[in-house]
Structure formats: structure tokens, C-alpha cells
mmCIF file of C-alpha atoms in Angstrom:
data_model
loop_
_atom_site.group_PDB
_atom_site.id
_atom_site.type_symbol
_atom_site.label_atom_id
_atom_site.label_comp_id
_atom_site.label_asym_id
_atom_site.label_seq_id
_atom_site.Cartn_x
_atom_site.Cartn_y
_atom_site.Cartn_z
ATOM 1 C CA UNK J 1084 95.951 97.650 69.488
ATOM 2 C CA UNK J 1085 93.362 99.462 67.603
ATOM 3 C CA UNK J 1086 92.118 98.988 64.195
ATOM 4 C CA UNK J 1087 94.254 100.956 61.243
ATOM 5 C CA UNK J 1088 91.349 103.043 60.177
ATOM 6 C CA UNK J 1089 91.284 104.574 63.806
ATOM 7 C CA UNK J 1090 94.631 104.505 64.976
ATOM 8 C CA UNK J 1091 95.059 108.200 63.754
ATOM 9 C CA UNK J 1092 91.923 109.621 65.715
ATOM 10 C CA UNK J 1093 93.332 107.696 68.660
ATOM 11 C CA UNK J 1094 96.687 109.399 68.039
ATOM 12 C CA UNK J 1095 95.162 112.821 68.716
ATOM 13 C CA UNK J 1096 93.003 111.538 71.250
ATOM 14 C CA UNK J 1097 95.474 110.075 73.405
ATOM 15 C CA UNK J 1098 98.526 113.066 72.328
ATOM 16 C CA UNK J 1099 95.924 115.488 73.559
ATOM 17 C CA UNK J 1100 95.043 113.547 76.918
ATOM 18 C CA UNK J 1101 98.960 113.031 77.756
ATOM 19 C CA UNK J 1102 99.361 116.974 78.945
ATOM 20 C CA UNK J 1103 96.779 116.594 80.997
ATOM 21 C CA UNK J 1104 96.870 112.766 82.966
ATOM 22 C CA UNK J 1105 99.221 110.882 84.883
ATOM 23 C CA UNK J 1106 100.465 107.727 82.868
ATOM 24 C CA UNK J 1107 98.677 105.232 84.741
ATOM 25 C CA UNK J 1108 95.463 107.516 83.899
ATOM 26 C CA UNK J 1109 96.332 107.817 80.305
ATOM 27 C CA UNK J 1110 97.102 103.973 79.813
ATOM 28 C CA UNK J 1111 93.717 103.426 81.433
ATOM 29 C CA UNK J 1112 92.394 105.745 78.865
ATOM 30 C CA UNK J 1113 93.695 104.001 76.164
ATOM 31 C CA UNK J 1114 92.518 100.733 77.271
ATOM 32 C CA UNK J 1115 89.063 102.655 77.500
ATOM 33 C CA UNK J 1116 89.191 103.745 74.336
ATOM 34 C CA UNK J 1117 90.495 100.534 72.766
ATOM 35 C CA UNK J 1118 86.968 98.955 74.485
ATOM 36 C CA UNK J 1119 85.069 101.220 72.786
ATOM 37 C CA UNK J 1120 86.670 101.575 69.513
ATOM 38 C CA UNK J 1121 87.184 97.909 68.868
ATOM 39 C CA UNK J 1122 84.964 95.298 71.186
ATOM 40 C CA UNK J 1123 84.828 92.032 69.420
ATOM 41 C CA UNK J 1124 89.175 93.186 69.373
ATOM 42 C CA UNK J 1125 89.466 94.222 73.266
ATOM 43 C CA UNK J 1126 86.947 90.668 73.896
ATOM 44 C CA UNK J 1127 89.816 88.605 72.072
ATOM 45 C CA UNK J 1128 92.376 90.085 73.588
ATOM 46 C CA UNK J 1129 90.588 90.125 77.051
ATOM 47 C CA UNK J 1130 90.541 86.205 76.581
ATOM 48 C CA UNK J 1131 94.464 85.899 75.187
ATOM 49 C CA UNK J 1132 95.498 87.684 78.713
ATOM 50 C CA UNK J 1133 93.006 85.199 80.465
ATOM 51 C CA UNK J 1134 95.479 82.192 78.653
ATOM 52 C CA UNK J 1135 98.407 84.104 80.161
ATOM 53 C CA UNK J 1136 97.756 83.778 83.403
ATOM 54 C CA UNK J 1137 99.945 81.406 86.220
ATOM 55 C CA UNK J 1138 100.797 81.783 89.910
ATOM 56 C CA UNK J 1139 103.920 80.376 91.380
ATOM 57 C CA UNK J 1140 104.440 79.306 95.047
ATOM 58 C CA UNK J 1141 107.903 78.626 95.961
ATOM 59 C CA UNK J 1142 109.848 77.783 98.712
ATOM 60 C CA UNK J 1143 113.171 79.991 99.933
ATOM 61 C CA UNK J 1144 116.026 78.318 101.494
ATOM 62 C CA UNK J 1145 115.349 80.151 105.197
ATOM 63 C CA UNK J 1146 111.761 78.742 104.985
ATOM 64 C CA UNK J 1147 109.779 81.612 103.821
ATOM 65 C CA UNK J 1148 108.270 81.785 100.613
ATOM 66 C CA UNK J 1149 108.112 83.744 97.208
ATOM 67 C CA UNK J 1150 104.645 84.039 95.484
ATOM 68 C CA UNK J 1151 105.145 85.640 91.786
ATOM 69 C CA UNK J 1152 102.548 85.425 88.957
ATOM 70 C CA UNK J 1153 100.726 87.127 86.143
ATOM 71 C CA UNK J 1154 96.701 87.908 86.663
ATOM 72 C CA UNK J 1155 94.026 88.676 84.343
ATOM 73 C CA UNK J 1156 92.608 92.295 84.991
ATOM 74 C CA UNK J 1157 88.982 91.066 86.493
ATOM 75 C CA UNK J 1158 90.819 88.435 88.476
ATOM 76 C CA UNK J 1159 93.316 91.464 89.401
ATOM 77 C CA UNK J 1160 90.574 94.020 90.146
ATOM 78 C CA UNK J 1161 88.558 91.492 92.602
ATOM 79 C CA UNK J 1162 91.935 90.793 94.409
ATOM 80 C CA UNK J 1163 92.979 94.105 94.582
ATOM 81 C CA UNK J 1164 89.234 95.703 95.834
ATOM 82 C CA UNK J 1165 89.446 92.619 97.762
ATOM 83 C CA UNK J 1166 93.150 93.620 99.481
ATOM 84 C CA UNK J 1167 92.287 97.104 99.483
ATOM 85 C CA UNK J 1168 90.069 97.647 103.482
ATOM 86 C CA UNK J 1169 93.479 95.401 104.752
ATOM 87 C CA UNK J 1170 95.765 98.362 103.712
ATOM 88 C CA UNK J 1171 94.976 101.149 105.864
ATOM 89 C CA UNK J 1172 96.744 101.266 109.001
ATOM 90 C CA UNK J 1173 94.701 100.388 111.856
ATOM 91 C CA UNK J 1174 95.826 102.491 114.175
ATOM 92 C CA UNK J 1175 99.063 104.966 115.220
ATOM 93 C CA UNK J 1176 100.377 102.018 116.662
ATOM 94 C CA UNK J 1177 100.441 99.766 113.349
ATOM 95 C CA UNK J 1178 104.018 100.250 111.615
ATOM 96 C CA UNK J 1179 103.358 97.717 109.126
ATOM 97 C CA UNK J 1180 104.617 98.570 105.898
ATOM 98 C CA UNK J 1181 102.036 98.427 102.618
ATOM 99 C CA UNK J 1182 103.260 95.270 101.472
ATOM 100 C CA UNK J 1183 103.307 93.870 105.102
ATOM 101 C CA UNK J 1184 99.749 94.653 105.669
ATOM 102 C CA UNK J 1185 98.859 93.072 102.035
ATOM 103 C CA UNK J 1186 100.465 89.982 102.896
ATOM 104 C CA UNK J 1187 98.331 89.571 106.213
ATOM 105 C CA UNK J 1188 95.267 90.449 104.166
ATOM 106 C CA UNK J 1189 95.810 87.856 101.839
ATOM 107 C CA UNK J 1190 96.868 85.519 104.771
ATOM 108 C CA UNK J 1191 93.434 86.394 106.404
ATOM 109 C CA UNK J 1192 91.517 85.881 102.949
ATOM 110 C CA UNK J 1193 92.726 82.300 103.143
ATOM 111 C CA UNK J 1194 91.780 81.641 106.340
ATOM 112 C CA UNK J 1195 88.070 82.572 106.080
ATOM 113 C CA UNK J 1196 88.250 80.907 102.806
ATOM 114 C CA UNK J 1197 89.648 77.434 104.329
ATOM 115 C CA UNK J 1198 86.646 78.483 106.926
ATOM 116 C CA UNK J 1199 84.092 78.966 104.703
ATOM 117 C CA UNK J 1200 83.629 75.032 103.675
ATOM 118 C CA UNK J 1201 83.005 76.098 100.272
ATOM 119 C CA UNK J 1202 86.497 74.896 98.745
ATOM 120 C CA UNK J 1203 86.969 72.389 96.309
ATOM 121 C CA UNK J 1204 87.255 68.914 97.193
ATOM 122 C CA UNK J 1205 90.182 66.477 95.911
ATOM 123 C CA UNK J 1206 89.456 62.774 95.806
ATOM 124 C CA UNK J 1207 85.718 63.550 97.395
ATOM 125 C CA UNK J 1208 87.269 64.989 100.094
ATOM 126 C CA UNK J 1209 87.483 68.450 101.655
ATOM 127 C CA UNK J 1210 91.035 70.134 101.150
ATOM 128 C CA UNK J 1211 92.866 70.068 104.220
ATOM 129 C CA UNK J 1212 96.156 70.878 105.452
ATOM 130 C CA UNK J 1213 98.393 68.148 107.789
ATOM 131 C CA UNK J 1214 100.170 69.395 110.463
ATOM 132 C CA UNK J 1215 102.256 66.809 112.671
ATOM 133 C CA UNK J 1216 102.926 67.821 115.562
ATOM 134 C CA UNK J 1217 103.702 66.238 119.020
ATOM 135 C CA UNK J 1218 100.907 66.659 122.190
ATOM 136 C CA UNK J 1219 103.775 67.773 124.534
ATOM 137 C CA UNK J 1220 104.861 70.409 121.822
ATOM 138 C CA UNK J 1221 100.901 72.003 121.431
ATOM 139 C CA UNK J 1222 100.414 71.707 125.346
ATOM 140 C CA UNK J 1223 103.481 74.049 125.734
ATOM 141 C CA UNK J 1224 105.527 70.670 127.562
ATOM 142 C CA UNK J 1225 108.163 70.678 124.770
ATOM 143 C CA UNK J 1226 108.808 73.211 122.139
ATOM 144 C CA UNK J 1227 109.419 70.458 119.118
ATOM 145 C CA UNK J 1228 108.740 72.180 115.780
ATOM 146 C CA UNK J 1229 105.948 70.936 113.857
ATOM 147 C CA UNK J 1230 105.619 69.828 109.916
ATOM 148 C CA UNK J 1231 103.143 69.871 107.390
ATOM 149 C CA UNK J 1232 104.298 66.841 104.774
ATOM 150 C CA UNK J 1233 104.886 68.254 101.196
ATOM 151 C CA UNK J 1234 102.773 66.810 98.649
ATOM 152 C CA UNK J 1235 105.904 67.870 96.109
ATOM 153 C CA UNK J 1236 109.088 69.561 96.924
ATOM 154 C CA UNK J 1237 110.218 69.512 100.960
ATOM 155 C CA UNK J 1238 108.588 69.843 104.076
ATOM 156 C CA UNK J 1239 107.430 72.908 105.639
ATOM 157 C CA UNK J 1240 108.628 73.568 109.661
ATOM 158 C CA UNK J 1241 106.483 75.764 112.017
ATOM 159 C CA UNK J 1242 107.222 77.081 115.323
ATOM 160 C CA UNK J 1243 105.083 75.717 118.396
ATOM 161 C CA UNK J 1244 103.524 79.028 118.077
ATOM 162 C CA UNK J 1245 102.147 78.500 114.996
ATOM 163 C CA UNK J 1246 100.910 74.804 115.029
ATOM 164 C CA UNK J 1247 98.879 76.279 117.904
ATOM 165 C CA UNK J 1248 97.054 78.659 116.316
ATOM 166 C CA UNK J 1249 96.566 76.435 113.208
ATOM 167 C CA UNK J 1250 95.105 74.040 115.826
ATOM 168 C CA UNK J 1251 92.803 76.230 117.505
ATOM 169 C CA UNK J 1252 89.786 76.032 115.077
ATOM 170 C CA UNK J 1253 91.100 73.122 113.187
ATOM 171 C CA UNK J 1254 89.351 69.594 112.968
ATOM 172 C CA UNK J 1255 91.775 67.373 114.429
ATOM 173 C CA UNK J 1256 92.635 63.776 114.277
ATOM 174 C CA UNK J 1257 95.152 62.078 116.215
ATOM 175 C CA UNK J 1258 97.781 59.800 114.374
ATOM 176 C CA UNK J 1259 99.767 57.507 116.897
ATOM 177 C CA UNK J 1260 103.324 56.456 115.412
ATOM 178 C CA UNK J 1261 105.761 54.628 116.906
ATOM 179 C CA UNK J 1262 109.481 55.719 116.982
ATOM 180 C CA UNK J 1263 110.292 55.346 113.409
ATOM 181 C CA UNK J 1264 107.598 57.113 112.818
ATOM 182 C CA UNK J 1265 105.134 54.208 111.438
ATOM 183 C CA UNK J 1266 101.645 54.665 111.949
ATOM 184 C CA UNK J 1267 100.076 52.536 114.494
ATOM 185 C CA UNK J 1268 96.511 54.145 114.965
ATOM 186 C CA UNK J 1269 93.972 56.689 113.488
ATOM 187 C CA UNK J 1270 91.620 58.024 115.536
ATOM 188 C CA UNK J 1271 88.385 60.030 114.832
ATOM 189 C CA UNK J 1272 87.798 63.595 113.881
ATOM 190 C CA UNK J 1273 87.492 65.973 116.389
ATOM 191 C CA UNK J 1274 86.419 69.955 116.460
ATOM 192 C CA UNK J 1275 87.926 72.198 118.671
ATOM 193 C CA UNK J 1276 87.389 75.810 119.545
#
């Protein structure tokens, strides 16, 4: 990636470096020395990578689901420094894997971001997430699972378990449907804690 007239120097640089670094160190050192050799080049490629970027979200059969996706390295870096204070075990008693304890750090990341009230809106509205769910089921009466409505591909199923903790800081309004499941009433917004 770096101009002909210093791709030799950067040879020897980087031939010299390579007895003495890991290979994550000496890629980082040649993307170091590609910044410095060549701005205005590292700049355009720096915005290329930004176009390369996606993030995929996709349901498995069993009801979990598979995030996969390519990041830009700033984007990257703030996730990862981000990620990073969630990865150390907090305590003897935590046998949570890496990966495990990632996943609850992003999962906790999203929650005080849905918490924060600085989201986006969509249609002049805040975003917010629809969980049906009968009474009986969330006062522990029945153990019915609950669904949050797909916007595209199918529905998403939570245990009791969960549509009561999603309800325990949540704004919630009440939707009254009859048997098939028609909507008869909508009542107000309501916080509970």
C-alpha cells in the first residue's frame, strides 16, 4: 500500500522489525508506517474501509441469533475499548467464557443505550421495542411465552422470565384484544420501576 518510491525503504524497515515483533505488532507497524509515509493515501483508504462496512442480524432456527459484520478500525477501536472493562472476570466464581462475557457487555451497552433517551427517532417517535405478553403470564399466574412482532422476517419468543425483566423499567401500555387477537383498546403510557 505504499507509494513505489518507498516501498524499498519499507522493505527493510518492516524485514528488520519481523525478528523482533509478533505479527499482530508488525502489521500494526506497517499500518503505522503506511500513515506516515503516505497520508493523503492511508486518508483514502481510511474512507474506502469506511464504504465497506455492514452488520448483519440474523435469526437461527432454535431462536438464538448470529450477529456477523465488517467494522471500520475507529468504529472497531471504540467498540472494542468500549467491550474491553466487561471482559475481566468478576470474580472466582464467574466461569464465563471471553466471548460469553463480550456478549453480555454488548447486551448491557444496549440497554443503557435504549436507557439513555438519546436514540434516534423513526416516524417522530422514540424507538421502542413491543413485547406482547399476557397479565397472567408477567404476574407469574400462567407461564405463556411472550412475542415481540417482527418488523421483517418472524417473530421473536421469550420466556416469562424475560418479558419480566424487559418490563421492569419499561414504559408500558396496555393493548386489550379479543380472542382473535383484534385490538379492542389502547390505553395510556405508563412507567414502572
Amino acid at each position: 500500500a505504499l507509494p513505489p518510491s518507498a516501498r524499498p525503504d519499507g522493505v527493510d524497515i518492516l524485514t528488520d522489525l519481523g525478528a523482533q515483533l509478533t505479527v499482530d505488532d508488525l502489521r500494526s507497524a506497517g499500518r503505522h508506517l503506511r500513515h506516515v509515509v503516505d497520508p493523503d493515501g492511508s486518508a483514502r483508504h481510511a474512507e474506502e474501509d469506511f464504504g465497506r462496512r455492514w452488520l448483519s442480524l440474523a435469526p437461527l432456527l432454535d431462536g438464538m441469533h448470529s450477529i456477523n459484520g465488517i467494522l471500520d478500525a475507529e468504529t472497531a477501536a471504540s467498540l472494542a475499548a468500549t467491550l474491553a472493562p466487561f471482559l475481566v472476570p468478576t470474580g472466582p466464581d464467574d466461569t464465563r467464557t471471553s466471548d460469553q462475557r463480550r456478549a453480555d457487555g454488548l447486551a448491557d451497552i444496549v440497554a443503557v443505550a435504549v436507557r439513555s433517551g438519546h436514540l434516534p427517532t423513526l416516524s417522530g417517535a422514540t424507538t421502542a421495542m413491543q413485547v406482547n405478553v399476557d397479565l397472567a403470564t408477567l404476574t407469574g399466574d400462567q407461564s405463556h411465552p411472550a412475542r415481540i412482532p417482527a418488523s421483517t422476517g418472524s417473530d421473536v419468543w421469550l420466556t416469562p422470565d424475560a418479558a419480566s425483566r424487559l418490563s421492569c423499567d419499561a414504559t408500558v401500555r396496555r393493548l386489550l384484544v379479543d380472542p382473535d387477537g383484534i385490538p379492542l383498546d389502547l390505553g395510556r403510557e405508563i412507567r414502572v420501576f
